[in-house]
Short mmCIF file of C-alpha atoms in Angstrom, two decimals:
data_model
loop_
_atom_site.label_atom_id
_atom_site.label_comp_id
_atom_site.label_asym_id
_atom_site.label_seq_id
_atom_site.Cartn_x
_atom_site.Cartn_y
_atom_site.Cartn_z
CA UNK O 1 94.39 -86.60 -26.53
CA UNK O 2 91.43 -84.84 -28.04
CA UNK O 3 90.22 -85.03 -31.64
CA UNK O 4 89.38 -81.71 -33.24
CA UNK O 5 87.54 -81.53 -36.52
CA UNK O 6 89.37 -79.52 -39.15
CA UNK O 7 86.31 -77.35 -39.69
CA UNK O 8 86.25 -76.50 -35.95
CA UNK O 9 89.95 -75.71 -36.05
CA UNK O 10 89.36 -73.36 -38.97
CA UNK O 11 86.88 -71.55 -36.74
CA UNK O 12 89.80 -70.63 -34.47
CA UNK O 13 91.85 -68.74 -37.05
CA UNK O 14 92.71 -65.17 -36.22
CA UNK O 15 90.53 -62.18 -36.98
CA UNK O 16 93.11 -60.64 -39.29
CA UNK O 17 92.79 -63.50 -41.78
CA UNK O 18 89.01 -63.33 -41.72
CA UNK O 19 89.01 -59.53 -42.09
CA UNK O 20 91.42 -59.77 -45.00
CA UNK O 21 89.45 -62.47 -46.82
CA UNK O 22 86.20 -60.53 -46.48
CA UNK O 23 87.84 -57.27 -47.56
CA UNK O 24 89.24 -58.92 -50.70
CA UNK O 25 85.92 -59.51 -52.37
CA UNK O 26 86.73 -59.27 -56.06
CA UNK O 27 89.31 -59.35 -58.79
CA UNK O 28 90.25 -55.69 -58.39
CA UNK O 29 90.66 -55.92 -54.62
CA UNK O 30 92.80 -59.04 -55.06
CA UNK O 31 95.06 -57.27 -57.56
CA UNK O 32 95.49 -54.34 -55.17
CA UNK O 33 96.30 -56.72 -52.32
CA UNK O 34 98.89 -58.48 -54.51
CA UNK O 35 100.49 -55.13 -55.37
CA UNK O 36 100.63 -54.19 -51.70
CA UNK O 37 102.26 -57.53 -50.91
CA UNK O 38 104.88 -57.03 -53.64
CA UNK O 39 105.63 -53.53 -52.32
CA UNK O 40 106.03 -54.83 -48.79
CA UNK O 41 108.45 -57.48 -49.98
CA UNK O 42 110.36 -54.80 -51.88
CA UNK O 43 110.42 -52.61 -48.78
CA UNK O 44 111.69 -55.53 -46.74
CA UNK O 45 114.61 -56.00 -49.13
CA UNK O 46 115.26 -52.24 -49.14
CA UNK O 47 115.11 -52.16 -45.37
CA UNK O 48 118.00 -54.57 -45.17
CA UNK O 49 119.83 -53.45 -48.30
CA UNK O 50 119.97 -49.72 -47.52
CA UNK O 51 121.53 -50.01 -44.05
CA UNK O 52 123.90 -52.67 -45.39
CA UNK O 53 124.96 -50.36 -48.26
CA UNK O 54 125.36 -47.45 -45.82
CA UNK O 55 127.53 -49.61 -43.51
CA UNK O 56 129.63 -50.68 -46.49
CA UNK O 57 130.14 -47.04 -47.50
CA UNK O 58 131.24 -46.12 -43.98
CA UNK O 59 133.67 -49.06 -43.87
CA UNK O 60 135.08 -48.19 -47.32
CA UNK O 61 135.42 -44.55 -46.32
CA UNK O 62 137.23 -45.59 -43.16
CA UNK O 63 139.58 -47.89 -45.06
CA UNK O 64 140.26 -45.15 -47.60
CA UNK O 65 140.97 -42.63 -44.86
CA UNK O 66 143.37 -45.04 -43.10
CA UNK O 67 145.15 -45.83 -46.34
CA UNK O 68 145.56 -42.16 -47.17
CA UNK O 69 146.88 -41.58 -43.65
CA UNK O 70 149.43 -44.36 -44.16
CA UNK O 71 150.69 -42.86 -47.41
CA UNK O 72 151.70 -39.66 -45.54
CA UNK O 73 155.42 -39.58 -44.64
CA UNK O 74 156.13 -41.31 -41.32
CA UNK O 75 158.94 -38.88 -40.46
CA UNK O 76 157.92 -35.57 -41.90
CA UNK O 77 160.65 -33.50 -43.40
CA UNK O 78 161.74 -30.34 -41.60
CA UNK O 79 159.42 -27.39 -41.81
CA UNK O 80 161.55 -25.69 -44.38
CA UNK O 81 161.08 -28.53 -46.85
CA UNK O 82 157.34 -29.06 -46.16
CA UNK O 83 154.92 -28.17 -48.90
CA UNK O 84 153.24 -24.80 -48.87
CA UNK O 85 150.20 -24.30 -46.60
CA UNK O 86 147.76 -24.05 -49.51
CA UNK O 87 148.82 -27.47 -50.65
CA UNK O 88 147.83 -29.05 -47.29
CA UNK O 89 144.30 -27.62 -47.40
CA UNK O 90 141.63 -29.54 -49.29
CA UNK O 91 141.33 -28.24 -52.83
CA UNK O 92 137.94 -28.33 -54.50
CA UNK O 93 137.89 -30.45 -57.62
CA UNK O 94 141.03 -32.28 -56.59
CA UNK O 95 141.00 -36.07 -56.41
CA UNK O 96 140.76 -36.97 -52.69
CA UNK O 97 143.49 -39.58 -53.15
CA UNK O 98 145.84 -36.78 -54.15
CA UNK O 99 144.71 -34.63 -51.27
CA UNK O 100 145.81 -36.19 -47.99
CA UNK O 101 143.97 -33.64 -45.86
CA UNK O 102 140.57 -34.08 -47.49
CA UNK O 103 137.80 -35.61 -45.36
CA UNK O 104 135.23 -38.13 -46.53
CA UNK O 105 131.79 -36.75 -45.78
CA UNK O 106 128.56 -38.65 -46.12
CA UNK O 107 125.67 -36.23 -46.70
CA UNK O 108 122.77 -36.44 -44.27
CA UNK O 109 119.73 -37.63 -46.28
CA UNK O 110 117.36 -35.92 -43.81
CA UNK O 111 116.94 -32.21 -44.43
CA UNK O 112 114.89 -30.09 -42.07
CA UNK O 113 113.03 -27.55 -44.18
CA UNK O 114 111.07 -25.69 -41.53
CA UNK O 115 107.58 -25.63 -43.06
CA UNK O 116 105.13 -27.86 -44.94
CA UNK O 117 105.21 -25.36 -47.82
CA UNK O 118 108.96 -25.88 -48.21
CA UNK O 119 108.46 -29.66 -48.13
CA UNK O 120 105.86 -29.30 -50.87
CA UNK O 121 108.21 -27.15 -52.94
CA UNK O 122 110.99 -29.73 -52.65
CA UNK O 123 108.66 -32.60 -53.51
CA UNK O 124 107.05 -30.83 -56.48
CA UNK O 125 103.52 -30.98 -55.06
CA UNK O 126 101.87 -28.74 -52.49
CA UNK O 127 102.01 -30.30 -49.03
CA UNK O 128 98.60 -29.89 -47.38
CA UNK O 129 98.25 -27.45 -44.51
CA UNK O 130 95.98 -29.02 -41.91
CA UNK O 131 93.89 -26.87 -39.64
CA UNK O 132 94.23 -27.41 -35.90
CA UNK O 133 97.57 -29.18 -36.32
CA UNK O 134 100.86 -27.52 -35.66
CA UNK O 135 103.90 -28.83 -37.55
CA UNK O 136 106.80 -29.75 -35.30
CA UNK O 137 109.37 -30.92 -37.86
CA UNK O 138 109.16 -30.73 -41.65
CA UNK O 139 111.74 -32.92 -43.35
CA UNK O 140 112.66 -34.21 -46.76
CA UNK O 141 114.61 -37.42 -47.25
CA UNK O 142 116.91 -37.31 -50.25
CA UNK O 143 119.37 -39.99 -51.34
CA UNK O 144 119.80 -38.95 -54.96
CA UNK O 145 119.06 -35.88 -57.03
CA UNK O 146 115.30 -36.10 -56.36
CA UNK O 147 113.75 -36.15 -52.85
CA UNK O 148 112.44 -39.62 -51.99
CA UNK O 149 110.01 -38.59 -49.29
CA UNK O 150 108.57 -35.59 -47.50
CA UNK O 151 107.26 -35.84 -43.93
CA UNK O 152 105.64 -33.47 -41.50
CA UNK O 153 105.45 -34.45 -37.84
CA UNK O 154 102.79 -32.60 -35.86
CA UNK O 155 102.95 -31.60 -32.22
CA UNK O 156 100.18 -34.09 -31.30
CA UNK O 157 102.40 -36.98 -32.41
CA UNK O 158 100.60 -37.60 -35.73
CA UNK O 159 102.49 -37.50 -38.99
CA UNK O 160 101.80 -37.14 -42.72
CA UNK O 161 104.25 -38.41 -45.33
CA UNK O 162 104.32 -38.23 -49.13
CA UNK O 163 106.41 -40.19 -51.60
CA UNK O 164 106.44 -41.72 -55.06
CA UNK O 165 103.03 -42.99 -56.20
CA UNK O 166 102.33 -46.69 -56.07
CA UNK O 167 104.76 -47.38 -53.23
CA UNK O 168 104.15 -48.36 -49.64
CA UNK O 169 105.95 -45.40 -48.07
CA UNK O 170 105.03 -46.33 -44.50
CA UNK O 171 108.36 -48.04 -43.88
CA UNK O 172 106.42 -50.66 -41.91
CA UNK O 173 106.59 -54.29 -42.95
CA UNK O 174 103.89 -56.72 -41.94
CA UNK O 175 101.15 -54.21 -41.11
CA UNK O 176 97.74 -55.79 -40.65
CA UNK O 177 94.94 -54.55 -42.90
CA UNK O 178 92.06 -53.37 -40.72
CA UNK O 179 89.80 -51.69 -43.21
CA UNK O 180 89.52 -50.40 -46.77
CA UNK O 181 87.89 -46.97 -46.99
CA UNK O 182 86.80 -44.92 -49.94
CA UNK O 183 87.25 -41.20 -49.44
CA UNK O 184 86.16 -39.06 -52.40
CA UNK O 185 86.67 -42.01 -54.77
CA UNK O 186 90.15 -42.63 -53.36
CA UNK O 187 90.83 -46.06 -51.90
CA UNK O 188 92.46 -45.81 -48.46
CA UNK O 189 93.90 -48.80 -46.56
CA UNK O 190 93.85 -48.60 -42.77
CA UNK O 191 96.49 -50.81 -41.16
CA UNK O 192 97.95 -51.54 -37.76
CA UNK O 193 101.33 -52.78 -36.69
CA UNK O 194 101.67 -53.35 -32.98
CA UNK O 195 100.50 -50.13 -31.37
CA UNK O 196 100.94 -48.11 -34.56
CA UNK O 197 97.84 -47.38 -36.62
CA UNK O 198 98.32 -45.82 -40.06
CA UNK O 199 96.62 -45.29 -43.41
CA UNK O 200 97.96 -45.46 -46.97
CA UNK O 201 96.56 -44.11 -50.20
CA UNK O 202 97.55 -42.74 -53.61
CA UNK O 203 96.40 -39.28 -54.66
CA UNK O 204 97.47 -36.65 -57.21
CA UNK O 205 100.40 -38.74 -58.48
CA UNK O 206 101.87 -39.34 -55.01
CA UNK O 207 101.61 -41.96 -52.29
CA UNK O 208 100.48 -40.62 -48.89
CA UNK O 209 100.71 -42.09 -45.41
CA UNK O 210 99.02 -40.85 -42.26
CA UNK O 211 100.38 -42.13 -38.95
CA UNK O 212 98.26 -41.88 -35.81
CA UNK O 213 100.15 -40.99 -32.65
CA UNK O 214 102.00 -44.01 -31.23
CA UNK O 215 99.59 -46.07 -29.12
CA UNK O 216 96.49 -44.20 -30.33
CA UNK O 217 93.99 -46.87 -31.41
CA UNK O 218 91.11 -44.51 -32.16
CA UNK O 219 90.20 -45.65 -35.68
CA UNK O 220 87.44 -43.06 -36.09
CA UNK O 221 89.92 -40.26 -35.33
CA UNK O 222 92.37 -41.67 -37.86
CA UNK O 223 89.67 -41.86 -40.52
CA UNK O 224 88.63 -38.26 -39.81
CA UNK O 225 92.25 -37.14 -40.13
CA UNK O 226 92.61 -38.99 -43.43
CA UNK O 227 89.45 -37.36 -44.76
CA UNK O 228 90.80 -33.97 -43.77
CA UNK O 229 94.15 -34.71 -45.42
CA UNK O 230 92.54 -35.98 -48.64
CA UNK O 231 90.39 -32.84 -48.85
CA UNK O 232 93.40 -30.59 -48.14
CA UNK O 233 95.48 -32.34 -50.83
CA UNK O 234 92.67 -31.79 -53.32
CA UNK O 235 92.93 -28.13 -52.30
CA UNK Y 1 77.09 -46.90 -38.31
CA UNK Y 2 80.64 -47.65 -37.25
CA UNK Y 3 81.36 -50.99 -35.55
CA UNK Y 4 82.52 -49.25 -32.39
CA UNK Y 5 79.16 -47.47 -32.08
CA UNK Y 6 77.25 -50.72 -32.65
CA UNK Y 7 79.29 -52.49 -29.98
CA UNK Y 8 78.69 -49.59 -27.57
CA UNK Y 9 74.92 -49.84 -28.15
CA UNK Y 10 75.01 -53.59 -27.59
CA UNK Y 11 77.16 -53.09 -24.52
CA UNK Y 12 74.55 -50.78 -23.04
CA UNK Y 13 71.84 -53.30 -23.98
CA UNK Y 14 70.21 -50.93 -26.44
CA UNK Y 15 68.12 -52.85 -28.99
CA UNK Y 16 69.06 -50.31 -31.68
CA UNK Y 17 72.43 -52.05 -31.67
CA UNK Y 18 70.78 -55.23 -32.97
CA UNK Y 19 68.95 -53.27 -35.68
CA UNK Y 20 72.20 -51.66 -36.78
CA UNK Y 21 73.95 -55.03 -36.66
CA UNK Y 22 71.26 -56.60 -38.82
CA UNK Y 23 71.28 -53.71 -41.31
CA UNK Y 24 75.06 -53.74 -41.68
CA UNK Y 25 75.95 -57.42 -41.46
CA UNK Y 26 72.68 -59.31 -42.01
CA UNK Y 27 73.50 -59.99 -45.67
CA UNK Y 28 77.00 -61.26 -44.95
CA UNK Y 29 75.81 -63.52 -42.12
CA UNK Y 30 73.02 -64.95 -44.26
CA UNK Y 31 75.53 -65.60 -47.03
CA UNK Y 32 77.86 -67.54 -44.71
CA UNK Y 33 75.02 -69.53 -43.15
CA UNK Y 34 73.60 -70.13 -46.64
CA UNK Y 35 76.87 -71.76 -47.71
CA UNK Y 36 76.31 -74.42 -45.03
CA UNK Y 37 72.54 -74.67 -44.55
CA UNK Y 38 69.40 -74.51 -46.70
CA UNK Y 39 67.92 -70.99 -46.91
CA UNK Y 40 65.28 -71.37 -44.21
CA UNK Y 41 67.71 -72.92 -41.74
CA UNK Y 42 70.24 -70.26 -42.63
CA UNK Y 43 67.80 -67.50 -41.64
CA UNK Y 44 67.21 -69.24 -38.31
CA UNK Y 45 70.97 -69.58 -37.81
CA UNK Y 46 71.39 -65.83 -38.36
CA UNK Y 47 68.65 -65.12 -35.78
CA UNK Y 48 70.41 -67.49 -33.35
CA UNK Y 49 73.58 -65.58 -34.05
CA UNK Y 50 71.94 -62.26 -33.07
CA UNK Y 51 70.66 -63.88 -29.89
CA UNK Y 52 74.09 -65.24 -29.01
CA UNK Y 53 75.72 -61.88 -29.70
CA UNK Y 54 73.11 -60.16 -27.52
CA UNK Y 55 73.88 -62.59 -24.69
CA UNK Y 56 77.65 -62.40 -24.96
CA UNK Y 57 78.00 -58.59 -25.21
CA UNK Y 58 78.56 -57.62 -22.43
CA UNK Y 59 80.78 -58.86 -20.84
CA UNK Y 60 82.63 -59.69 -24.08
CA UNK Y 61 83.67 -56.69 -26.18
CA UNK Y 62 84.84 -57.77 -29.67
CA UNK Y 63 87.70 -55.81 -31.18
CA UNK Y 64 86.79 -56.84 -34.72
CA UNK Y 65 83.00 -57.07 -34.78
CA UNK Y 66 82.75 -58.42 -38.34
CA UNK Y 67 85.02 -61.41 -37.86
CA UNK Y 68 83.45 -62.10 -34.44
CA UNK Y 69 80.02 -62.29 -36.09
CA UNK Y 70 81.37 -64.51 -38.87
CA UNK Y 71 82.81 -66.94 -36.33
CA UNK Y 72 79.56 -67.07 -34.35
CA UNK Y 73 77.27 -67.62 -37.34
CA UNK Y 74 79.66 -70.16 -38.82
CA UNK Y 75 79.76 -72.20 -35.60
CA UNK Y 76 75.98 -72.06 -35.17
CA UNK Y 77 75.47 -73.15 -38.78
CA UNK Y 78 77.94 -76.03 -38.42
CA UNK Y 79 76.28 -77.16 -35.18
CA UNK Y 80 72.87 -77.06 -36.85
CA UNK Y 81 74.19 -78.96 -39.85
CA UNK Y 82 75.73 -81.60 -37.59
CA UNK Y 83 72.52 -81.96 -35.61
CA UNK Y 84 70.61 -82.53 -38.83
CA UNK Y 85 73.14 -85.07 -40.13
CA UNK Y 86 74.04 -86.77 -36.85
CA UNK Y 87 73.38 -90.21 -38.21
CA UNK Y 88 75.87 -89.81 -41.01
CA UNK Y 89 78.67 -88.72 -38.65
CA UNK Y 90 80.61 -87.04 -41.37
CA UNK Y 91 80.74 -83.71 -43.16
CA UNK Y 92 80.71 -84.91 -46.73
CA UNK Y 93 77.72 -82.88 -47.79
CA UNK Y 94 79.51 -79.69 -46.80
CA UNK Y 95 82.10 -79.84 -49.47
CA UNK Y 96 83.00 -81.35 -52.77
CA UNK Y 97 84.29 -84.89 -52.67
CA UNK Y 98 87.81 -83.74 -53.27
CA UNK Y 99 87.61 -81.72 -50.06
CA UNK Y 100 86.28 -84.59 -48.03
CA UNK Y 101 89.57 -86.02 -46.91
CA UNK Y 102 90.77 -82.91 -45.16
CA UNK Y 103 87.43 -81.68 -43.86
CA UNK Y 104 86.43 -84.89 -42.22
CA UNK Y 105 89.86 -85.67 -40.86
CA UNK Y 106 90.06 -85.31 -37.12
CA UNK Y 107 93.19 -83.59 -35.92
CA UNK Y 108 94.56 -84.86 -32.64
CA UNK Y 109 95.05 -81.85 -30.49
CA UNK Y 110 95.90 -81.63 -26.81
CA UNK Y 111 95.15 -77.93 -26.62
CA UNK Y 112 91.99 -77.13 -28.54
CA UNK Y 113 93.28 -73.82 -29.81
CA UNK Y 114 96.63 -75.31 -30.84
CA UNK Y 115 95.48 -76.37 -34.29
CA UNK Y 116 93.88 -72.99 -34.93
CA UNK Y 117 97.17 -71.29 -34.10
CA UNK Y 118 99.06 -73.72 -36.34
CA UNK Y 119 96.66 -73.01 -39.21
CA UNK Y 120 97.15 -69.29 -38.55
CA UNK Y 121 100.90 -69.67 -38.84
CA UNK Y 122 100.42 -71.68 -42.04
CA UNK Y 123 98.23 -68.91 -43.49
CA UNK Y 124 100.83 -66.28 -42.56
CA UNK Y 125 103.30 -68.05 -44.82
CA UNK Y 126 101.03 -68.04 -47.88
CA UNK Y 127 100.77 -65.37 -50.57
CA UNK Y 128 97.67 -63.20 -50.40
CA UNK Y 129 95.83 -64.96 -53.25
CA UNK Y 130 96.29 -68.42 -51.76
CA UNK Y 131 95.36 -67.18 -48.31
CA UNK Y 132 92.21 -65.48 -49.55
CA UNK Y 133 91.07 -68.53 -51.52
CA UNK Y 134 91.77 -70.83 -48.58
CA UNK Y 135 89.95 -68.71 -45.97
CA UNK Y 136 87.03 -68.00 -48.27
CA UNK Y 137 86.71 -71.70 -49.05
CA UNK Y 138 87.24 -73.27 -45.63
CA UNK Y 139 86.08 -70.53 -43.29
CA UNK Y 140 83.32 -68.84 -45.28
CA UNK Y 141 82.45 -72.08 -47.18
CA UNK Y 142 82.34 -70.38 -50.54
CA UNK Y 143 82.23 -72.87 -53.41
CA UNK Y 144 85.09 -73.16 -55.94
CA UNK Y 145 82.66 -72.05 -58.67
CA UNK Y 146 81.77 -68.90 -56.75
CA UNK Y 147 85.45 -68.20 -56.00
CA UNK Y 148 86.33 -68.61 -59.66
CA UNK Y 149 83.61 -66.18 -60.69
CA UNK Y 150 84.50 -63.67 -57.97
CA UNK Y 151 88.20 -63.50 -58.83
CA UNK Y 152 88.02 -64.01 -62.58
CA UNK Y 153 89.71 -67.43 -62.47
CA UNK Y 154 88.71 -70.76 -63.92
CA UNK Y 155 87.05 -73.25 -61.63
CA UNK Y 156 89.75 -75.76 -62.46
CA UNK Y 157 92.46 -73.30 -61.43
CA UNK Y 158 90.73 -72.73 -58.07
CA UNK Y 159 90.24 -76.45 -57.46
CA UNK Y 160 93.85 -77.29 -58.29
CA UNK Y 161 95.12 -74.46 -56.11
CA UNK Y 162 92.94 -75.55 -53.17
CA UNK Y 163 94.06 -79.15 -53.60
CA UNK Y 164 97.72 -78.09 -53.43
CA UNK Y 165 97.05 -75.91 -50.42
CA UNK Y 166 95.38 -78.79 -48.59
CA UNK Y 167 98.36 -81.01 -49.28
CA UNK Y 168 100.68 -78.27 -48.10
CA UNK Y 169 98.64 -77.81 -44.92
CA UNK Y 170 98.56 -81.53 -44.25
CA UNK Y 171 102.35 -81.69 -44.48
CA UNK Y 172 102.69 -78.58 -42.34
CA UNK Y 173 100.44 -79.92 -39.60
CA UNK Y 174 102.25 -83.26 -39.57
CA UNK Y 175 105.57 -81.44 -39.32
CA UNK Y 176 104.17 -79.46 -36.40
CA UNK Y 177 103.32 -82.73 -34.67
CA UNK Y 178 99.61 -83.03 -35.35
CA UNK Y 179 98.27 -86.39 -36.46
CA UNK Y 180 95.94 -85.81 -39.38
#
């Protein structure tokens, strides 16, 4: 068995911890890092809570549908005594429990809007139009009355997303901080998670996230794209 | 100059790579070496670091140049410090007395990198403030007074926090099967 000095063992810690400690070089940077950590924890809870809530809704809807089916007469009366046709059709404004033919529908939170301009309109802030990039899909994610996130996926596999300011909208938990950039006085965090490289920043009252194409580790290209996006957002 | 460009210059044995390296990271390397060695020795350690980097690239191509440099200069500085204090056979002068116990403690390790990986896992489980204080203290050798000033904390707060973290690490390493 070999004896290793603790100080030598500390020399073997991973690069990510060293990079992080050097990047956090003051009170302000530490506060930002703490906020990011809190957001990630929140996202982690949301990541489990949202699918769980959705599953629960589906199960409840299923149970409700089965129960309503069971309340229908087992041996229907002859056609002459059946209710009128209009009574069997779903009636708007009618309580579903009173309407045996109504269907429980769960709205799709993803809406394809067709263009970045439409995404911007839905989000209440112009979505930047980037030169040399062709949008493939332009979607808005909406759970409640207000859209939660707007995303534009480009044909080269890159993606730009916008969401509420101050939140980690990447949807990635446990990303590793690679670098902190300052672009036009805006602090941008460059992170990686597995083969996914992405950048997060707050600008104009919204949080923004740029995703490099899956497997693309070209950090310089990502930084250039972020600079372009920041400039385009500023208009 | 971006790290990737510096590494490419070094990889093609272009001396401009060393100039760029020195311009970008010279201050940081001198700071780390200066936490361990007196100023003059620290400058020599940084020069040794450049030499070692020049020799090891290529074939080695660091992914994270900054942390690679920090590791190299730290190891060179520690080796120099040990050579200068060989008779004492301890590392007491490196740290405050309260840090002595953990720093000097040998960890029995069959696989040399095993302890490093265990410490990594321990750090992964900490909150960002604790992790930053711990790495800055025990990897970059920053003093508690400097940490307190940097992060707007009291020196006592930093010392108490580091003491608790050391205890936590000791328990963690024992639980993982390391004798410390």
